[in-house]
Amino acid sequence: MSYSYPALWKVLAGAALCLSLEMMFRCIRRRRRRPLREVLFFPAPLSCTEPVLSPGLSCPCPLPHTDTALCRLLRLLLGAQRSLEVCVFTVSSQPLARAVLQLHHRGVRVRVISDSDYMASHGSQIGVLRQEGVVVRHNQSEGYMHHKFAILDKSVVITGSLNWTVQAVHTNKENVLISDDQAYVQAYLEEFERLWEEYDPATYDFFPEKDQK
Ligand code: ZN
């Protein structure tokens, strides 16, 4: 097929118009996207999390299969596509640890920071995460690493009072705030990167000389 010059110009002008309209609509859509602003309150009633962690499988367990704040938190975490940063004082909740492992096995870059005092305590999931290859770093100085936040895909921050423990999830009054406000996400990300460097294993010094005497 061959075009005369005027016809060719018309085709090109049409294509350019389509392209600019498409870009304009994309821009408008992006601007109109509603910001993510959500708050979850705990305790969450005890319920089965299999519908979230193993979707498609029918679970015969006797627990109620209702949607709870924990289910919502798990769904948010499992939505990560590229990266997950977890910076949480204690992690003993098996469903939350399973969500982290699922992301790790899916190829999502997972990094965990936790407090050294509770990592090896009964029920802690940190050892489980490490066994599966998740990189975990921890504090080694005075004062707890007491944060409780996570960052998804460098675009959503999840923060609040909630430790990722069974007691906090099912017994305590806790709050979790979720936001994709980039000012907040960036601040939390910078704090994570700062701690990640500070807790580099190359600098660990568990048994300073004065303790060995
Ligand atoms: Zn069940």
CSV table of C-alpha atoms and ligand atoms in Angstrom, one decimal, residues 48 50-51 59-61 63 65, ligand 1:
chain,number,residue,atom,x,y,z
A,48,CYS,CA,-9.5,-17.8,59.9
A,50,GLU,CA,-6.7,-18.8,55.1
A,51,PRO,CA,-9.1,-17.1,52.6
A,59,CYS,CA,-11.0,-24.1,54.6
A,60,PRO,CA,-12.8,-26.5,56.8
A,61,CYS,CA,-11.5,-25.2,60.1
A,63,LEU,CA,-12.9,-20.6,63.1
A,65,HIS,CA,-14.3,-17.0,58.2
B,1,ZN,ZN,-10.5,-21.7,58.1
